[in-house]
Coordinates of C-alpha atoms in Angstrom, one line a residue:
M1 CA 0.0 0.0 0.0
R2 CA 2.8 2.4 0.9
L3 CA 4.7 1.5 -2.4
S4 CA 1.6 2.3 -4.5
C5 CA 1.2 5.7 -2.8
T6 CA 4.8 6.6 -3.6
V7 CA 4.5 5.6 -7.2
Y8 CA 1.3 7.6 -7.5
T9 CA 3.0 10.7 -6.0
A10 CA 6.0 10.5 -8.4
I11 CA 3.7 10.2 -11.4
T12 CA 1.7 13.2 -10.2
L13 CA 4.9 15.3 -9.8
I14 CA 6.1 14.4 -13.3
L15 CA 2.8 15.3 -14.9
F16 CA 2.7 18.6 -13.1
S17 CA 6.3 19.5 -14.1
N18 CA 5.5 18.8 -17.8
I19 CA 2.5 21.0 -17.7
V20 CA 4.5 23.8 -16.1
Y21 CA 7.3 23.4 -18.6
A22 CA 4.9 23.4 -21.5
S23 CA 3.1 26.5 -20.3
S24 CA 6.4 28.3 -19.7
S25 CA 7.6 27.3 -23.2
E26 CA 4.5 28.8 -24.8
R27 CA 5.1 32.1 -22.9
S28 CA 8.8 32.5 -23.7
P29 CA 10.2 30.3 -26.4
V30 CA 13.9 29.4 -26.1
W31 CA 14.8 29.8 -29.8
N32 CA 13.0 31.7 -32.7
Q33 CA 14.3 29.7 -35.7
T34 CA 14.3 31.5 -39.0
W35 CA 14.2 30.0 -42.5
T36 CA 17.9 31.1 -42.9
D37 CA 18.8 29.2 -39.7
R38 CA 17.0 26.1 -40.9
L39 CA 18.7 26.4 -44.4
K40 CA 22.2 26.8 -42.9
Q41 CA 21.7 23.9 -40.6
D42 CA 20.6 21.6 -43.4
L43 CA 23.4 22.8 -45.7
F44 CA 26.3 22.7 -43.3
V45 CA 25.3 19.7 -41.1
K46 CA 27.8 17.4 -42.8
Y47 CA 29.6 19.9 -45.0
D48 CA 33.4 19.5 -45.4
K49 CA 35.0 22.8 -46.4
F50 CA 38.3 21.2 -47.2
A51 CA 36.9 18.9 -49.9
R52 CA 36.4 20.2 -53.5
P53 CA 32.6 20.5 -53.8
T54 CA 32.1 18.1 -56.7
Q55 CA 32.9 14.6 -57.8
H56 CA 36.6 14.0 -58.3
F57 CA 36.2 13.4 -62.0
N58 CA 34.4 16.7 -62.5
T59 CA 35.9 20.1 -63.1
T60 CA 35.2 23.2 -61.0
V61 CA 35.1 26.3 -63.1
V62 CA 36.3 29.4 -61.2
K63 CA 35.8 32.9 -62.7
F64 CA 38.5 35.3 -61.5
D65 CA 39.1 39.0 -62.0
I66 CA 40.7 42.0 -60.3
T67 CA 39.3 45.5 -60.0
L68 CA 42.2 47.8 -59.6
L69 CA 42.1 50.5 -57.0
Y70 CA 45.7 51.6 -56.6
V71 CA 49.1 50.6 -58.2
D72 CA 52.6 51.5 -57.0
V73 CA 56.1 50.4 -57.8
D74 CA 59.0 50.0 -55.4
D75 CA 62.3 50.6 -57.4
F76 CA 64.6 49.3 -54.7
K77 CA 62.7 46.0 -54.1
S78 CA 61.7 45.6 -57.8
T79 CA 58.1 44.9 -56.7
I80 CA 54.7 46.2 -57.7
T81 CA 51.9 46.6 -55.2
V82 CA 48.3 46.3 -56.4
N83 CA 45.3 47.2 -54.2
G84 CA 41.9 46.1 -55.4
W85 CA 39.0 43.7 -55.3
A86 CA 39.6 40.1 -56.2
S87 CA 36.4 38.6 -57.6
H88 CA 35.9 34.8 -57.3
M89 CA 32.9 32.9 -58.6
W90 CA 32.4 29.2 -58.7
T91 CA 29.6 26.6 -58.3
D92 CA 29.4 24.5 -55.1
E93 CA 27.4 21.3 -55.8
K94 CA 26.8 20.7 -52.1
L95 CA 25.3 24.1 -51.5
K96 CA 22.1 23.9 -53.6
W97 CA 18.6 24.2 -52.3
D98 CA 15.0 24.6 -53.4
P99 CA 13.8 28.2 -52.4
V100 CA 10.2 27.0 -52.1
K101 CA 11.1 24.7 -49.2
Y102 CA 12.9 27.5 -47.3
G103 CA 10.6 30.5 -47.4
N104 CA 11.7 31.5 -51.0
I105 CA 15.2 32.4 -49.9
Q106 CA 17.3 33.1 -53.0
H107 CA 20.7 33.6 -51.4
I108 CA 22.4 33.7 -48.1
H109 CA 25.5 35.3 -46.6
V110 CA 28.1 33.1 -44.9
G111 CA 31.7 33.7 -43.7
S112 CA 34.5 32.9 -46.1
H113 CA 35.9 30.5 -43.6
E114 CA 32.7 28.3 -43.6
V115 CA 32.9 27.2 -47.3
W116 CA 35.4 25.7 -49.6
Q117 CA 37.6 28.2 -51.5
P118 CA 39.8 27.8 -54.5
D119 CA 43.4 28.3 -53.6
I120 CA 44.1 31.0 -56.1
L121 CA 47.4 32.8 -55.4
L122 CA 49.9 35.1 -57.0
Y123 CA 52.7 33.0 -58.3
H124 CA 55.5 35.6 -58.3
S125 CA 54.7 37.0 -54.8
G126 CA 57.1 39.6 -53.4
T127 CA 56.2 39.0 -49.8
A128 CA 58.6 36.8 -47.9
G129 CA 56.5 36.0 -44.7
T130 CA 53.1 35.0 -46.1
V131 CA 51.3 34.5 -49.4
E132 CA 47.9 35.4 -48.0
H133 CA 46.5 38.2 -50.1
Y134 CA 42.8 38.3 -49.3
G135 CA 40.8 40.0 -46.6
D136 CA 38.3 38.2 -44.4
T137 CA 34.9 39.0 -45.9
A138 CA 31.6 37.1 -46.3
C139 CA 30.5 35.1 -49.3
I140 CA 27.2 35.2 -51.1
I141 CA 25.7 31.8 -51.9
F142 CA 22.8 31.5 -54.4
H143 CA 20.2 28.8 -54.4
D144 CA 21.7 27.2 -57.6
G145 CA 25.1 26.7 -55.8
Q146 CA 26.9 29.7 -57.2
V147 CA 29.3 31.3 -54.7
L148 CA 30.4 34.9 -55.1
W149 CA 33.4 36.1 -53.1
V150 CA 34.8 39.6 -53.6
P151 CA 37.4 40.3 -50.9
P152 CA 39.6 43.3 -50.8
A153 CA 43.1 42.2 -51.6
Q154 CA 46.7 43.5 -51.8
F155 CA 49.1 41.8 -54.1
I156 CA 52.8 42.4 -53.9
G157 CA 54.4 40.9 -57.0
L158 CA 58.0 40.8 -58.3
C159 CA 58.6 42.9 -61.4
E160 CA 61.7 43.1 -63.5
L161 CA 62.4 46.8 -63.8
D162 CA 64.3 48.5 -66.6
L163 CA 65.7 51.8 -65.2
R164 CA 67.9 52.7 -68.1
L165 CA 65.6 55.7 -69.0
W166 CA 64.9 56.7 -65.4
P167 CA 63.1 59.0 -64.6
F168 CA 61.3 58.9 -68.0
D169 CA 60.9 55.1 -68.0
T170 CA 57.8 53.0 -68.7
Q171 CA 57.6 49.7 -66.9
V172 CA 55.7 46.5 -67.9
C173 CA 54.8 44.2 -65.0
N174 CA 53.0 40.8 -65.2
M175 CA 51.0 39.3 -62.4
T176 CA 50.2 35.6 -62.8
F177 CA 47.4 33.9 -60.8
G178 CA 46.6 30.3 -60.6
S179 CA 45.6 27.4 -58.3
W180 CA 48.5 26.4 -56.1
T181 CA 47.6 22.7 -55.9
Y182 CA 44.8 21.9 -58.3
H183 CA 45.6 21.2 -62.0
G184 CA 43.4 22.3 -64.9
E185 CA 41.3 19.1 -64.9
Q186 CA 40.2 19.9 -61.3
I187 CA 40.0 23.7 -61.4
D188 CA 39.5 25.5 -64.7
M189 CA 40.2 29.2 -64.2
R190 CA 38.5 31.7 -66.5
L191 CA 38.5 35.4 -66.8
S192 CA 35.3 37.1 -65.5
E193 CA 33.1 38.5 -68.2
T194 CA 32.3 41.6 -66.1
E195 CA 34.2 44.8 -66.8
N196 CA 36.3 46.5 -64.3
M197 CA 35.0 49.5 -62.6
E198 CA 37.7 51.9 -63.8
R199 CA 36.1 54.8 -62.0
M200 CA 37.2 53.3 -58.8
Y201 CA 40.9 53.6 -59.7
V202 CA 42.8 56.1 -57.6
K203 CA 45.5 58.0 -59.5
N204 CA 49.0 57.6 -58.2
A205 CA 51.2 60.7 -58.0
G206 CA 54.2 58.7 -59.0
W207 CA 52.9 56.3 -61.7
K208 CA 50.2 56.4 -64.4
L209 CA 48.4 53.3 -65.5
M210 CA 48.7 53.3 -69.3
D211 CA 47.2 49.9 -70.2
L212 CA 45.9 46.7 -68.6
S213 CA 45.6 43.5 -70.6
K214 CA 44.4 40.1 -69.4
S215 CA 45.1 36.6 -70.9
R216 CA 44.6 33.0 -70.1
E217 CA 47.1 30.3 -70.7
S218 CA 47.5 26.6 -70.1
V219 CA 51.0 25.5 -68.9
V220 CA 52.4 22.0 -68.6
Y221 CA 55.2 21.7 -66.2
S222 CA 58.0 19.1 -66.3
C223 CA 56.8 17.6 -63.0
C224 CA 53.3 16.9 -64.0
A225 CA 51.4 15.6 -67.1
E226 CA 48.3 17.6 -66.4
P227 CA 48.1 21.2 -67.6
Y228 CA 47.8 24.1 -65.1
I229 CA 45.6 27.1 -65.9
N230 CA 47.1 30.6 -65.4
L231 CA 45.6 34.0 -65.6
N232 CA 48.0 36.8 -66.6
F233 CA 47.4 40.5 -65.9
K234 CA 49.8 42.7 -67.8
M235 CA 50.1 46.3 -66.6
T236 CA 51.9 49.1 -68.4
L237 CA 53.0 51.9 -66.0
K238 CA 54.6 55.2 -66.9
R239 CA 56.5 57.2 -64.3
N240 CA 55.3 60.8 -63.7
S241 CA 58.4 62.7 -64.5
A242 CA 57.1 66.3 -64.3
L243 CA 58.8 66.9 -61.0
Y244 CA 62.1 65.3 -62.1
C245 CA 62.3 67.8 -65.0
S246 CA 62.7 70.6 -62.5
I247 CA 64.9 68.7 -60.1
L248 CA 67.3 67.1 -62.6
L249 CA 67.0 68.6 -66.1
M250 CA 67.2 72.3 -65.2
P251 CA 70.3 71.8 -63.0
A252 CA 71.8 69.6 -65.8
A253 CA 71.5 72.6 -68.2
A254 CA 73.0 74.9 -65.6
I255 CA 75.9 72.5 -65.1
A256 CA 76.6 72.3 -68.8
F257 CA 76.6 76.1 -69.0
L258 CA 79.1 76.3 -66.1
V259 CA 81.3 73.7 -67.8
L260 CA 81.4 75.9 -71.0
V261 CA 81.6 79.3 -69.4
T262 CA 85.0 78.5 -67.9
F263 CA 86.6 78.7 -71.4
W264 CA 85.3 82.3 -72.0
L265 CA 86.9 83.8 -68.9
P266 CA 90.2 85.7 -69.6
P267 CA 93.1 83.3 -69.8
Q268 CA 94.9 85.0 -66.9
S269 CA 91.9 84.9 -64.6
E270 CA 92.2 82.6 -61.6
M271 CA 88.4 82.7 -61.4
K272 CA 88.5 79.8 -63.9
I273 CA 89.7 77.5 -61.2
S274 CA 87.1 78.7 -58.7
V275 CA 84.2 78.1 -61.2
A276 CA 85.5 74.7 -62.1
A277 CA 85.9 73.6 -58.5
C278 CA 82.4 74.8 -57.5
T279 CA 80.9 73.0 -60.6
I280 CA 82.7 69.8 -59.6
L281 CA 81.2 70.1 -56.1
I282 CA 77.7 70.6 -57.5
I283 CA 77.9 67.6 -59.8
A284 CA 79.1 65.5 -56.8
V285 CA 76.1 66.5 -54.8
F286 CA 73.7 65.5 -57.6
L287 CA 75.5 62.2 -58.0
G288 CA 75.0 61.6 -54.3
Y289 CA 71.3 62.4 -54.7
L290 CA 70.9 60.0 -57.6
G291 CA 72.6 57.3 -55.5
L292 CA 69.8 57.7 -52.9
K293 CA 67.0 57.7 -55.4
I294 CA 68.1 54.9 -57.7
P295 CA 68.8 51.3 -56.7
L296 CA 72.1 49.7 -57.6
T297 CA 71.5 47.9 -60.8
A298 CA 73.6 46.2 -63.5
T299 CA 72.7 48.9 -66.0
P300 CA 72.7 52.4 -64.4
P301 CA 70.2 55.0 -65.8
L302 CA 71.5 57.2 -68.7
I303 CA 71.1 60.3 -66.6
V304 CA 73.8 59.0 -64.2
Y305 CA 76.1 58.6 -67.2
F306 CA 75.3 62.2 -68.1
Y307 CA 76.3 63.6 -64.7
S308 CA 79.3 61.4 -64.5
G309 CA 80.4 62.6 -67.9
C310 CA 79.9 66.2 -66.8
L311 CA 82.1 65.5 -63.8
C312 CA 84.9 64.1 -66.1
L313 CA 84.6 67.0 -68.4
E314 CA 84.8 69.5 -65.6
T315 CA 87.9 67.8 -64.2
I316 CA 89.5 68.1 -67.6
S317 CA 88.4 71.7 -67.8
L318 CA 90.0 72.4 -64.4
T319 CA 93.3 70.9 -65.7
L320 CA 93.2 73.0 -68.8
S321 CA 92.4 76.1 -66.8
I322 CA 95.6 75.6 -64.7
V323 CA 97.6 75.1 -67.9
V324 CA 96.2 78.2 -69.6
I325 CA 96.7 80.4 -66.5
N326 CA 100.3 79.2 -66.3
M327 CA 100.9 79.9 -70.0
S328 CA 99.4 83.4 -69.7
K329 CA 100.9 84.6 -66.5
R330 CA 104.4 83.1 -66.7
V331 CA 107.1 85.3 -68.2
Y332 CA 108.6 83.6 -71.2
C333 CA 111.9 84.4 -72.8
K334 CA 111.5 81.8 -75.5
P335 CA 109.0 82.7 -78.2
L336 CA 106.1 80.5 -79.2
P337 CA 107.2 77.7 -81.6
R338 CA 107.2 79.0 -85.2
N339 CA 104.8 76.5 -86.7
I340 CA 102.2 77.1 -83.9
R341 CA 102.7 80.9 -84.1
L342 CA 102.2 81.0 -87.9
C343 CA 99.1 78.8 -87.6
L344 CA 97.5 81.0 -84.9
L345 CA 98.4 84.2 -86.7
S346 CA 96.7 83.0 -89.9
W347 CA 93.2 82.0 -90.7
P348 CA 92.8 79.3 -88.0
G349 CA 93.3 82.0 -85.3
K350 CA 90.8 84.2 -86.9
L351 CA 88.4 81.3 -87.1
L352 CA 88.7 80.9 -83.4
G353 CA 87.8 84.5 -82.8
L354 CA 91.4 85.7 -82.0
S355 CA 91.4 88.6 -84.4
D356 CA 92.0 91.3 -81.7
L357 CA 95.1 89.5 -80.3
I358 CA 96.4 88.8 -83.8
S359 CA 96.0 92.5 -84.8
L360 CA 97.8 93.6 -81.6
I361 CA 100.7 91.2 -82.2
E362 CA 101.0 92.3 -85.8
S363 CA 101.0 95.9 -84.9
R364 CA 103.7 95.4 -82.3
R365 CA 106.0 93.5 -84.7
P366 CA 109.2 95.7 -84.7
M367 CA 110.2 97.5 -88.0
P368 CA 113.8 97.1 -89.3
G369 CA 114.9 100.5 -87.8
Q370 CA 113.3 99.8 -84.5
E371 CA 115.0 96.5 -83.7
L372 CA 117.8 98.2 -81.7
R373 CA 115.3 100.2 -79.7
G374 CA 113.2 97.1 -79.2
K375 CA 116.2 95.3 -77.7
L376 CA 116.9 98.2 -75.3
T377 CA 113.3 98.3 -74.1
E378 CA 112.8 94.5 -74.0
E379 CA 114.0 94.3 -70.4
S380 CA 111.7 97.0 -69.1
T381 CA 108.8 95.6 -71.0
T382 CA 109.4 92.1 -69.5
N383 CA 109.6 93.5 -66.0
S384 CA 106.3 95.2 -66.4
T385 CA 104.7 92.1 -67.8
S386 CA 105.8 90.0 -64.8
N387 CA 104.0 92.3 -62.5
I388 CA 100.6 91.4 -63.9
S389 CA 97.9 91.6 -61.2
D390 CA 96.2 88.5 -59.9
E391 CA 92.9 90.1 -60.9
G392 CA 93.7 89.5 -64.5
D393 CA 90.0 89.2 -65.4
R394 CA 89.4 92.9 -64.4
Q395 CA 92.1 94.4 -66.6
N396 CA 92.7 94.4 -70.3
I397 CA 94.8 91.4 -71.2
I398 CA 96.1 93.1 -74.3
S399 CA 97.8 95.9 -72.5
P400 CA 100.5 97.7 -74.5
T401 CA 103.0 97.0 -71.7
K402 CA 103.2 93.3 -72.7
N403 CA 105.9 92.3 -75.1
T404 CA 105.2 90.3 -78.2
T405 CA 106.5 87.0 -76.8
Q406 CA 104.1 87.2 -73.9
L407 CA 101.2 88.1 -76.1
Q408 CA 102.0 85.1 -78.3
W409 CA 101.7 82.8 -75.3
I410 CA 98.5 84.5 -74.3
L411 CA 97.3 83.9 -77.8
A412 CA 98.1 80.2 -77.5
G413 CA 96.3 79.9 -74.1
T414 CA 93.2 81.6 -75.6
A415 CA 93.3 79.3 -78.6
I416 CA 93.3 76.3 -76.2
D417 CA 90.2 77.7 -74.5
R418 CA 88.4 78.2 -77.7
I419 CA 89.3 74.8 -79.1
A420 CA 88.2 73.1 -75.8
F421 CA 85.0 75.1 -75.9
V422 CA 84.1 73.7 -79.3
L423 CA 85.0 70.2 -78.4
F424 CA 83.1 70.3 -75.1
C425 CA 80.0 71.7 -76.9
L426 CA 80.0 68.7 -79.2
I427 CA 80.6 66.3 -76.4
L428 CA 77.8 67.8 -74.2
A429 CA 75.4 68.0 -77.1
T430 CA 76.0 64.3 -77.8
M431 CA 75.6 63.4 -74.2
A432 CA 72.4 65.3 -73.9
I433 CA 70.9 63.7 -77.0
V434 CA 71.8 60.2 -75.9
C435 CA 71.1 60.5 -72.2
L436 CA 68.4 63.0 -72.0
G437 CA 66.8 63.0 -75.4

């Protein structure tokens, strides 16, 4: 009797708790399940995101494209950086559903880490630590199994740069994308048919995107018999050289002028040495600046050759200036060699613009009755010539106090300046056409 009462009491308590639980569930449900929740539960209950979502003998077609937002080139690392949107679209056979059975849902959003993704990477990646290019964004899955994934991406690829025409160079860089592990019979990559939104491109102050071409190719490697599908994006970039024209070209013209102006200073002027030394210092500063702006390559830019050539020419000009000053200011007892004197006093000298000095020397040639007087006054004339002021560029170099021998040596020094001027003009013009043209 006591046992039956205990059983009766337990059954009563169980029934009472069930009634209370049912009433409380009706008042505050634990979970409001939506059609999306039910759909995701049915789709991903046994989904393996690491397995290609089709039969092993079928091919998954992946459409890939890049919308460019920003492009930059690193000269020192020989890399190109591309910021943009990487569009992926493929069909997942395991993620299909009938919209009628799930509240007419046409598509859902899921995290990129929840579904299988094609392992499309940049082959010639310039990053050493990682090859992960894509940001973590959601995917859109449509009821027919199509998956659309457009993550923001940054690609850093290697690019072989030709800096020979720097800073007026145009670079062509290729970026090759493909599956890292799947061959062409497993993943068939194709270019997307949608056009890039060029209005999204942000102009770069350093580079201008001239052209972008895309191509698809099938490559068979020596290791494998199956072909691998690659997508190539070829970008033509031109450097914006407007600023470099003011920084490098205008100083180059000024340096060329300073190299030439040395030969037009009076042959006795020591200012020739000062101008040449200052010009050498200026060229050295610009070569140091170019060393900081340009990487060390096997083929230096032509503009470096131009400044180096100017440095060599100015060094030669400094040496010639020292020789000419020494010839003009030194007191000579021995006259100029006869062949050189006759050549300079004839039409070659006039062709070099030495007519004034030639006329002065011809006028001071002693007459037959004046030879004795010339010998008597030669010593006084020589002494007055030796006292030439150091500021030779401020006084007339064809002073009547100079004897004929000294004037002949001044004529020779001036001829050296004029001949060097003509040669340097030809050399500088050739260098400018080859290096800066």
